Short mmCIF file of C-alpha atoms and ligand atoms in Angstrom, two decimals:
data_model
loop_
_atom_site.label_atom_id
_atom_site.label_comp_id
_atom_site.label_asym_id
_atom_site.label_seq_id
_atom_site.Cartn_x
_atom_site.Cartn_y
_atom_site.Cartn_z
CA UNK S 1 26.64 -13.83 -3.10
CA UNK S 2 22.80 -13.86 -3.13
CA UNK S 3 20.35 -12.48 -5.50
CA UNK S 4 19.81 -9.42 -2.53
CA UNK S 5 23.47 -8.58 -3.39
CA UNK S 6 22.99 -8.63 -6.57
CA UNK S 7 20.53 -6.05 -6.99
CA UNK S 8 21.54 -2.78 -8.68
CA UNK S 9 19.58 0.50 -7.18
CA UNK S 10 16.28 0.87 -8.53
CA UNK S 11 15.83 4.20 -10.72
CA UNK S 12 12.39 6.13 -11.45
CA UNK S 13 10.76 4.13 -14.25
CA UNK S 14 8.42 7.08 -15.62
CA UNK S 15 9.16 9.91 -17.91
CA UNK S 16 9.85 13.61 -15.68
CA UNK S 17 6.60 15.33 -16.14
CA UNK S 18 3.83 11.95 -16.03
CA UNK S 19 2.45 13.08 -13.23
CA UNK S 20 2.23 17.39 -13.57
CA UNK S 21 -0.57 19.24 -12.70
CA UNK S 22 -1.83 16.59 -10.84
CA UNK S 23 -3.36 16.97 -7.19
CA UNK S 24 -2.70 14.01 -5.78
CA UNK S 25 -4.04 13.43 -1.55
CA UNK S 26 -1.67 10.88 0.18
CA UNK S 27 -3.72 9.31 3.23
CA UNK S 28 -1.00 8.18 5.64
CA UNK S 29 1.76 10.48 3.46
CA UNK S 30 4.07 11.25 6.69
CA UNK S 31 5.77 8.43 6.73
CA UNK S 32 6.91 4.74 5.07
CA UNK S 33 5.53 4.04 1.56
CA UNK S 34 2.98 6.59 1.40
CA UNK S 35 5.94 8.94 2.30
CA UNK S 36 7.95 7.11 -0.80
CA UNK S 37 5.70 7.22 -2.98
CA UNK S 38 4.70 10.78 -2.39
CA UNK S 39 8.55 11.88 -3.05
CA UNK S 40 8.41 10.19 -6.61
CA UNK S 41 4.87 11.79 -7.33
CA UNK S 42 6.45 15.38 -6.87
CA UNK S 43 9.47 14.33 -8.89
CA UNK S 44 6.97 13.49 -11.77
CA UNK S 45 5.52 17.20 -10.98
CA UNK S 46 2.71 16.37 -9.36
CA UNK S 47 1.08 18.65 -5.99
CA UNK S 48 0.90 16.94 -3.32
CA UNK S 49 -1.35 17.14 -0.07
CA UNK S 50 -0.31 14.58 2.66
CA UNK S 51 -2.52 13.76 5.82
CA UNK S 52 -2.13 11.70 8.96
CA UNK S 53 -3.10 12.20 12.56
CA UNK S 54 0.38 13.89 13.52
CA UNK S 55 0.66 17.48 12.39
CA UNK S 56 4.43 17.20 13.49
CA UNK S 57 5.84 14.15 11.55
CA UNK S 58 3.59 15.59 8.22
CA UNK S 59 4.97 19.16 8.52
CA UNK S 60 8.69 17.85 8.62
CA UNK S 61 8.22 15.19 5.56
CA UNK S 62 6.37 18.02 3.43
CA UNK S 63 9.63 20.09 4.20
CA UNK S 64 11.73 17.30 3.56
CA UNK S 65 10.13 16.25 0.24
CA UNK S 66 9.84 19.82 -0.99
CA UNK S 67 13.66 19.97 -0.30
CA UNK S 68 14.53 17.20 -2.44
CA UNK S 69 12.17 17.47 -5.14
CA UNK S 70 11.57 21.08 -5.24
CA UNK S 71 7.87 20.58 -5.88
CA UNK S 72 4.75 21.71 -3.74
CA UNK S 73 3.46 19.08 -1.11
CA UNK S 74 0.89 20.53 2.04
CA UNK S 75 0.47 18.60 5.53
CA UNK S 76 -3.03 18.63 6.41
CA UNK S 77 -4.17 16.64 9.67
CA UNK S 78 -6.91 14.22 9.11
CA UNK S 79 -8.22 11.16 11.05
CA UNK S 80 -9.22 9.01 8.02
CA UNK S 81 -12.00 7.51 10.66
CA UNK S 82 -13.95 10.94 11.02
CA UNK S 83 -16.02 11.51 7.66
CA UNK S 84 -16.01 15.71 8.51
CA UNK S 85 -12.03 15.74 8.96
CA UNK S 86 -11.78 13.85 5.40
CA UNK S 87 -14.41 16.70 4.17
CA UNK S 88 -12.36 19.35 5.86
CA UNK S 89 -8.77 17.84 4.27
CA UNK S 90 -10.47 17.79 0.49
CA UNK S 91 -11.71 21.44 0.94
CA UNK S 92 -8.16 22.41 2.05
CA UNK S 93 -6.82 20.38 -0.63
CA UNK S 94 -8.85 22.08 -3.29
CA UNK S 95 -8.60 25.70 -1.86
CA UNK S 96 -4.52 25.16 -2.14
CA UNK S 97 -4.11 23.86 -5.87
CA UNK S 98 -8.04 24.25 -7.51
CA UNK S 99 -8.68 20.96 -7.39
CA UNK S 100 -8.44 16.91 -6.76
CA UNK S 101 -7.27 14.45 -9.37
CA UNK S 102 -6.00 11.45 -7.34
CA UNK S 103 -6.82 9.70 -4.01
CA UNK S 104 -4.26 7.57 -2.47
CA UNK S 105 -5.57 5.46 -0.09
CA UNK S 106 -2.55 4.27 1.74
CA UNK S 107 -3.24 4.85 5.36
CA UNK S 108 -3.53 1.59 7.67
CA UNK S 109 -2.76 0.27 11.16
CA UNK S 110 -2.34 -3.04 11.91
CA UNK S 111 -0.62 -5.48 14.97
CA UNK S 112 -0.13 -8.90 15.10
CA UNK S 113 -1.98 -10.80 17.81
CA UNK S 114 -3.31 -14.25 18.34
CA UNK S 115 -7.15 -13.31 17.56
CA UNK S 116 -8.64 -14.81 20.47
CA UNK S 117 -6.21 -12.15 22.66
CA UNK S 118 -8.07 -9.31 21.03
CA UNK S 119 -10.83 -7.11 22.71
CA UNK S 120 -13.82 -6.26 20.40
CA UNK S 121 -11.88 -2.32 20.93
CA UNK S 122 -8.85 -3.99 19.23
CA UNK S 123 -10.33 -5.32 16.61
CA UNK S 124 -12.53 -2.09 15.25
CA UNK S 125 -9.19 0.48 15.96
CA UNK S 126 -8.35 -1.57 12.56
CA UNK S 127 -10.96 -1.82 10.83
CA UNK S 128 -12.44 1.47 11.33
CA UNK S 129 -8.50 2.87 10.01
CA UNK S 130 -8.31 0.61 7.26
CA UNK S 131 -11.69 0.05 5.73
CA UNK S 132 -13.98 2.80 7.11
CA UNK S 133 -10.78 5.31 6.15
CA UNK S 134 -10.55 3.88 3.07
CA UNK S 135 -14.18 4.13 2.52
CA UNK S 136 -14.85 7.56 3.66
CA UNK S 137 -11.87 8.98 1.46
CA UNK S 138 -13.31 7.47 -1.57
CA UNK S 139 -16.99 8.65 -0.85
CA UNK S 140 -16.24 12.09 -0.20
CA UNK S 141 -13.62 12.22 -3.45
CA UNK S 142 -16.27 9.83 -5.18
CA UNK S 143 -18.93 12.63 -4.62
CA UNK S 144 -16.32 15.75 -5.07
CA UNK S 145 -15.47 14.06 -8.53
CA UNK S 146 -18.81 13.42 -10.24
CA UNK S 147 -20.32 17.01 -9.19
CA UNK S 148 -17.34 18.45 -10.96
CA UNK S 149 -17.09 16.32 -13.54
CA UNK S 150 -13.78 15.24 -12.72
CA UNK S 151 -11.90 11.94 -14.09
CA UNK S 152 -10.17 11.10 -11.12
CA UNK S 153 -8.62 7.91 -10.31
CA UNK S 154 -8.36 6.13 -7.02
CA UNK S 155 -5.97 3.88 -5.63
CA UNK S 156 -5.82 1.33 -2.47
CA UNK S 157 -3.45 0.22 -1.17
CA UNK S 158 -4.24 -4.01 -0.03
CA UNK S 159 -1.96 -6.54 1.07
CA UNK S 160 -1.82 -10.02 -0.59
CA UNK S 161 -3.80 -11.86 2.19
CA UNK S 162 -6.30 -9.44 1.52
CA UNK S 163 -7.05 -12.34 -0.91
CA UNK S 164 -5.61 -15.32 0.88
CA UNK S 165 -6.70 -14.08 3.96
CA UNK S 166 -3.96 -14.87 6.96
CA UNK S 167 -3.71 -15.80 10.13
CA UNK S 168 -2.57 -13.60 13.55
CA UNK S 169 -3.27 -10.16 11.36
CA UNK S 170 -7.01 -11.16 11.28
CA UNK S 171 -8.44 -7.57 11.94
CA UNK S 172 -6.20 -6.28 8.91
CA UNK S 173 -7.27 -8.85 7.04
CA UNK S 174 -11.04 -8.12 7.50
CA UNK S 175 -10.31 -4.56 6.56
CA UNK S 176 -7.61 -5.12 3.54
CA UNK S 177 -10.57 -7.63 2.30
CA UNK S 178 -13.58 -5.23 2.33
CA UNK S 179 -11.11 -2.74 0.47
CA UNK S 180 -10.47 -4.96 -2.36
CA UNK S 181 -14.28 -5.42 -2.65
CA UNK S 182 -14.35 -1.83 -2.35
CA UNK S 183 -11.81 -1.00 -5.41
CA UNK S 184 -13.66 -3.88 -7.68
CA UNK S 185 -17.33 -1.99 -6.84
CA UNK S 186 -16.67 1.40 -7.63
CA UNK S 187 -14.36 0.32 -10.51
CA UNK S 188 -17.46 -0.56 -12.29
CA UNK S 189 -20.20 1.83 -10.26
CA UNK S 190 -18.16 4.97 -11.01
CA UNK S 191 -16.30 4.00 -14.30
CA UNK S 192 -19.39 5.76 -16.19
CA UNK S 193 -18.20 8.88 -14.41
CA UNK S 194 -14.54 8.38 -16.08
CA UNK S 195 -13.22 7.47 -12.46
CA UNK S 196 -10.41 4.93 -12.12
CA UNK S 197 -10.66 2.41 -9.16
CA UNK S 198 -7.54 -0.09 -8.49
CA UNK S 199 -5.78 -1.42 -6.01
CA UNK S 200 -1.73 -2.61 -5.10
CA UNK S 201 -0.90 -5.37 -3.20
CA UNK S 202 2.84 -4.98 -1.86
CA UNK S 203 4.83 -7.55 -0.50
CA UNK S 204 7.29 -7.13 2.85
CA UNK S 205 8.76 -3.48 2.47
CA UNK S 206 10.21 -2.95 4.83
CA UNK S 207 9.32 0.40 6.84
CA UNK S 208 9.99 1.42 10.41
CA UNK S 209 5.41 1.46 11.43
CA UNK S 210 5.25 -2.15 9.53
CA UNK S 211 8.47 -3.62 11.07
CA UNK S 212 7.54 -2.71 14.62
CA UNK S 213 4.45 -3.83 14.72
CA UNK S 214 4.74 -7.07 12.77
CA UNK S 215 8.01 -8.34 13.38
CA UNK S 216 8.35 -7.26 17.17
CA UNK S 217 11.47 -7.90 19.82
CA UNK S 218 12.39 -11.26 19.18
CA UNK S 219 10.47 -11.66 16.40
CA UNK S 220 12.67 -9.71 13.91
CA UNK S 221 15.94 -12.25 14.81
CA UNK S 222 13.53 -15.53 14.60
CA UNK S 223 11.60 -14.69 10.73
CA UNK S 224 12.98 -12.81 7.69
CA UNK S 225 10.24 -11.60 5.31
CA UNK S 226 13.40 -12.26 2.48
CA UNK S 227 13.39 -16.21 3.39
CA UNK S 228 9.55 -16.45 2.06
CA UNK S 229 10.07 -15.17 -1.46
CA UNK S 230 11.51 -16.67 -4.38
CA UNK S 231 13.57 -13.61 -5.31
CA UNK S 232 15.53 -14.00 -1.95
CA UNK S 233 15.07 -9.87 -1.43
CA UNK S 234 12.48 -7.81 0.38
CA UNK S 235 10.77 -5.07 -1.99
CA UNK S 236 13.02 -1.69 -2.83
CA UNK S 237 10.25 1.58 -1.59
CA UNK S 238 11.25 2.62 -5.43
CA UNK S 239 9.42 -0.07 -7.25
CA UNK S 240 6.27 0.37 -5.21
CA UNK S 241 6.41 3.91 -6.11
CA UNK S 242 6.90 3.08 -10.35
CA UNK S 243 3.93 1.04 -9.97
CA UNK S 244 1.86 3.47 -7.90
CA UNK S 245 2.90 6.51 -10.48
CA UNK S 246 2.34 4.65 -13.18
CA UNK S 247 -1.29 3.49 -11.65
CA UNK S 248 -2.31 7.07 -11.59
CA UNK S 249 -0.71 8.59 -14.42
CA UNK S 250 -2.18 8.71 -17.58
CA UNK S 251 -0.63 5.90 -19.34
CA UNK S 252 -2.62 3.57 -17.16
CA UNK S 253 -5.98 4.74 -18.60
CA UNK S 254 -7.47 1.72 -19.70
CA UNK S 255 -6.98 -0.02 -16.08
CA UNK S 256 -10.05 -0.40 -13.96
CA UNK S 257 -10.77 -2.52 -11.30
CA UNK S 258 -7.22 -3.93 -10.94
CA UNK S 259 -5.27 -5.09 -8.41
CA UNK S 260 -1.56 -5.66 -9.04
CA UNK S 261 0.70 -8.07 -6.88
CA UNK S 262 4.08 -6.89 -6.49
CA UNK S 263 5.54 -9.09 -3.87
CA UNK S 264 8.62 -10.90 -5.76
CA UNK S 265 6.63 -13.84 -5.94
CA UNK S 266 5.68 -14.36 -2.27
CA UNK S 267 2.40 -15.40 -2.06
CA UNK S 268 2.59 -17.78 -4.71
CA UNK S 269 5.52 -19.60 -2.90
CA UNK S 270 3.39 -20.06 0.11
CA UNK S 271 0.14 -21.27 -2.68
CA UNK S 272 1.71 -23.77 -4.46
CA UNK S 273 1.23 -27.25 -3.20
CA UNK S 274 4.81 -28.95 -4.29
CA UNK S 275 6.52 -25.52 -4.08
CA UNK S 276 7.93 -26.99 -1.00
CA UNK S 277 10.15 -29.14 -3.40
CA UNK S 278 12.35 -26.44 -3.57
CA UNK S 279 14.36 -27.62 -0.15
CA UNK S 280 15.25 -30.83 -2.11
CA UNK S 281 18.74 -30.49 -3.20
CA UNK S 282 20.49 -31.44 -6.54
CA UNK S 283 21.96 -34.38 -5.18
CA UNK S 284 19.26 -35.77 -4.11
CA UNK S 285 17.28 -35.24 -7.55
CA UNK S 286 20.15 -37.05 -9.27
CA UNK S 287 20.00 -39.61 -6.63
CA UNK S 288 16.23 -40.45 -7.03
CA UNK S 289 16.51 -39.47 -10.84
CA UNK S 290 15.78 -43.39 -11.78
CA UNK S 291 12.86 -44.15 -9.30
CA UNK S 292 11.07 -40.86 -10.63
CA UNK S 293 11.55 -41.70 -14.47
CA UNK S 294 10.68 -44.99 -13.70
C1 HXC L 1 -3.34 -6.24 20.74
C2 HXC L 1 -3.68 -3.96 20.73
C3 HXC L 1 -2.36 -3.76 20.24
C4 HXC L 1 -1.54 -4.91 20.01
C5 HXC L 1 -3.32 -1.82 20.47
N1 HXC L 1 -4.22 -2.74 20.85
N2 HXC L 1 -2.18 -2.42 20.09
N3 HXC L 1 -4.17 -5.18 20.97
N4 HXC L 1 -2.07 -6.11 20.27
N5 HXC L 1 -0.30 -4.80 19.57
C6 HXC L 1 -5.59 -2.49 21.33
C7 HXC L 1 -5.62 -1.54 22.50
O1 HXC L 1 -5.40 -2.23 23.72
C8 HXC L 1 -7.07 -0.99 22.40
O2 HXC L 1 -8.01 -1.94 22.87
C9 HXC L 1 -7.29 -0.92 20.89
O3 HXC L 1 -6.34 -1.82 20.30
C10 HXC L 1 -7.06 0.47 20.33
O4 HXC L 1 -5.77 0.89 20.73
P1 HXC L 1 -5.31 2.41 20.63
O5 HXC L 1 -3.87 2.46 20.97
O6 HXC L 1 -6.27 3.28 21.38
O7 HXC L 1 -5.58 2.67 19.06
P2 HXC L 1 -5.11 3.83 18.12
O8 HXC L 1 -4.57 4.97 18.90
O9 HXC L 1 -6.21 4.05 17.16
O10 HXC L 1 -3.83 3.19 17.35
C11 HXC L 1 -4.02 2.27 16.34
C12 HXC L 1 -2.91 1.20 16.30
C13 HXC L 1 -1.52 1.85 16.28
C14 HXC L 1 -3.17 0.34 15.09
C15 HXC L 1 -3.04 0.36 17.58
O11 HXC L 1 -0.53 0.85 16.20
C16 HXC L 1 -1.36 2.80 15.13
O12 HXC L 1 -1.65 4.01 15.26
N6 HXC L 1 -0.89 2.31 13.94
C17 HXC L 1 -0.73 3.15 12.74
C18 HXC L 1 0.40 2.72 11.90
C19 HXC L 1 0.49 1.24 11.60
O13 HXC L 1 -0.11 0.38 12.27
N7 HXC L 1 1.29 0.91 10.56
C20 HXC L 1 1.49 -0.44 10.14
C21 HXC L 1 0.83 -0.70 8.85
S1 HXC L 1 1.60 -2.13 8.23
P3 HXC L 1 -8.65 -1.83 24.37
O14 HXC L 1 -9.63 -2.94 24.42
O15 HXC L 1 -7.49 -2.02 25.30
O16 HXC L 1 -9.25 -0.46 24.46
C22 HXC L 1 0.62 -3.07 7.31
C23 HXC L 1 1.45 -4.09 6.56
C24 HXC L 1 0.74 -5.32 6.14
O17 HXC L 1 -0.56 -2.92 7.28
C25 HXC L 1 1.59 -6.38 5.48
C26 HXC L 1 3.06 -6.43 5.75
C27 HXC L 1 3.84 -7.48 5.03
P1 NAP L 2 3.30 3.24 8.15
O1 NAP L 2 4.53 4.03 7.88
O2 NAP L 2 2.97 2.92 9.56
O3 NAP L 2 2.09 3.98 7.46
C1 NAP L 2 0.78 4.03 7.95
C2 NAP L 2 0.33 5.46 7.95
O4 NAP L 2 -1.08 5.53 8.22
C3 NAP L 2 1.02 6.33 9.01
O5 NAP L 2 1.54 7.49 8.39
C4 NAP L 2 -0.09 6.70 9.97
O6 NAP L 2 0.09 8.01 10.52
C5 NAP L 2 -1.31 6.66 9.06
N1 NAP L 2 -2.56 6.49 9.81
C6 NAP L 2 -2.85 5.55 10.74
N2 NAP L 2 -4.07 5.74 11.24
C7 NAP L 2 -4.57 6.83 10.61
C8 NAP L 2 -5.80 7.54 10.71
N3 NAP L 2 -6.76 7.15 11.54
N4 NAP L 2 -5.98 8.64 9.93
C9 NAP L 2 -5.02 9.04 9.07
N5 NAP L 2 -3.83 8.41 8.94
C10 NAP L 2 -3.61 7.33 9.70
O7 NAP L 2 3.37 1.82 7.40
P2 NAP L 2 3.67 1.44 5.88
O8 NAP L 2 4.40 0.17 5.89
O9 NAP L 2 4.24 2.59 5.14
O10 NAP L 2 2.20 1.14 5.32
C11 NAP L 2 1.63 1.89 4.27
C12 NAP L 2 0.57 1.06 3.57
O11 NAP L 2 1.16 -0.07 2.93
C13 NAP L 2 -0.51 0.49 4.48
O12 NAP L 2 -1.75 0.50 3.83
C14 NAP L 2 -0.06 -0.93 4.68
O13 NAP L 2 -1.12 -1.80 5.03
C15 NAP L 2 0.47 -1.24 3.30
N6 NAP L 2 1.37 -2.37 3.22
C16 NAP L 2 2.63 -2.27 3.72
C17 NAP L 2 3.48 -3.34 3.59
C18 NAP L 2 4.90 -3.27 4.06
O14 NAP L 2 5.61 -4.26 3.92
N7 NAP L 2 5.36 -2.18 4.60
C19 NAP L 2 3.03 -4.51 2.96
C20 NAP L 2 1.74 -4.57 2.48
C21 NAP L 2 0.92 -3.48 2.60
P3 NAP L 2 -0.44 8.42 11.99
O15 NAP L 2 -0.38 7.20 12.84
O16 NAP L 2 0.48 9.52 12.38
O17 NAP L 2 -1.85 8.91 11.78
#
């Protein structure tokens, strides 16, 4: 039995009502994580406004999430790349519940590629998704928030090479970068204002958009994101979304300019330079037990 076996289902780790009242705008809600986390935020009693580029998969997840939550949650269409579709999305936003208190900025795309394959095209359909998305939420919430006099609280979601940087994701890499510098500027530029900047860097959860595109055809049978972490176990959608809630919530109010790994390890294992050590087994440490003391 491995440690993957072992694990026991992950339950909501914040109390029923830490998120009510709050209006909380889930770039990239439709689907994956953005999707999960958006189903714990209404559990928590939050509203919730989700937004994509397909009217179609947002409409059905709102449904769905109202279902099974019972709370309110609106699909508005919005190309995160086009600064007068975010404007158009907040106005909706605040015309349906009075107002904005969070921004989520979880939308991305992303492929994997060898970078010299990529056309100049390829490499801005990421960037302009990732970081110009990212940056044209936070400017029009950014400027929606200080004219009101609103202590809202942002929060990106990275990856962990947006800090190691990584190799055959370069364009996502760019992007996930400039939003980390992103969530450590405001965090200071807009704290005066009361606004709350941070910033999550997940590990491999896995989700049909990421899976396809990273791990295509043959790809998924030849790598397993669980073989590069030290907890043997890709990330449960529930424990991104306790960290997210939490992140947003209240209790986190002294947390500025943050961004918190939660990858089971992974990036470390690939960082340290004897972690490799690990493949040597018992045997052989008794075996060479002598030498080494020696
Ligand atoms: C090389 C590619 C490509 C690929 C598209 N292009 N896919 N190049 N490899 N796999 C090129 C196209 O040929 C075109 O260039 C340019 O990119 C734009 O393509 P479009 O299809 O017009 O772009 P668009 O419609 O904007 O779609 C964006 C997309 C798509 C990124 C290509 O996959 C998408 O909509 N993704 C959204 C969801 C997503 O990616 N989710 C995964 C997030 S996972 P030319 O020169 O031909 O015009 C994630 C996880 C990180 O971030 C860490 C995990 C552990
Ligand atoms: P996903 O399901 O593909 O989510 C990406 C979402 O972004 C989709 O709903 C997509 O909807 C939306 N989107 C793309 N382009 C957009 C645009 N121009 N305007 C508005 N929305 C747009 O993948 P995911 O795995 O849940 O990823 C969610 C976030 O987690 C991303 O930021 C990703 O980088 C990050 N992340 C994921 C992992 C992982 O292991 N899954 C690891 C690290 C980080 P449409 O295409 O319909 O617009």
């Amino acid at each position: 039995m491995n440690n993957s076996d072992k694990q026991k289902p992950v339950g909501g780790a914040l109390r029923d009502d830490a998120l009510k009242g709050k209006a909380i705008i889930i770039t990239g809600g439709g689907t994956g994580l953005g999707k999960a986390m958006g189903i714990y935020f209404l559990k928590l009693g939050a509203n919730l406004v989700i937004t994509s580029r397909n009217y179609n998969v947002l409409k059905e997840t709102a449904a769905e999430m109202e279902a099974e939550t019972g709370g309110r949650a609106i699909a508005i269409t919005c190309d995160v790349r086009k600064y007068d579709e975010v404007e158009n999305m907040l106005h909706a936003a605040i015309n349906a519940f009075g107002r904005v208190d969070v921004l989520l900025n979880n939308a991305a795309g992303n492929f994997i590629s060898p970078t010299e394959r990529l056309s100049a095209n390829a490499f801005s359909a990421i960037i302009d998704i990732v970081l110009k998305g990212s940056v044209n939420c936070s400017l029009a919430l950014g400027k929606y928030w200080i004219a009101e006099k609103i202590p809202g609280v942002m929060l990106n979601i990275i990856t962990t090479y947006a800090f190691t940087g990584s190799a055959y994701v370069v364009p996502s890499a760019c992007a996930k970068g400039g939003v980390l510098a992103l969530t450590r500027s405001l965090a200071v530029e807009w704290g005066k204002y009361g606004i709350r900047t941070n910033a999550i860097a997940p590990g491999p959860f896995p989700t049909k958009g990421a899976w396809d595109r990273l791990l295509p055809g043959e790809l998924a049978e030849k790598f397993d994101f669980k073989d590069k972490v030290p907890l043997k176990r890709v990330g449960d959608h529930q424990e991104l979304a306790n960290l997210a809630a939490f992140l947003v919530s209240d209790s986190s109010g002294y947390i500025n300019g943050e961004v918190i790994t939660i990858d089971g390890g992974e990036w470390l294992q690939g960082a340290g330079q004897f972690n490799m050590l690990e493949m040597v087994p018992d045997e052989m440490w008794e075996a060479t037990d002598k030498a080494r003391r020696g």
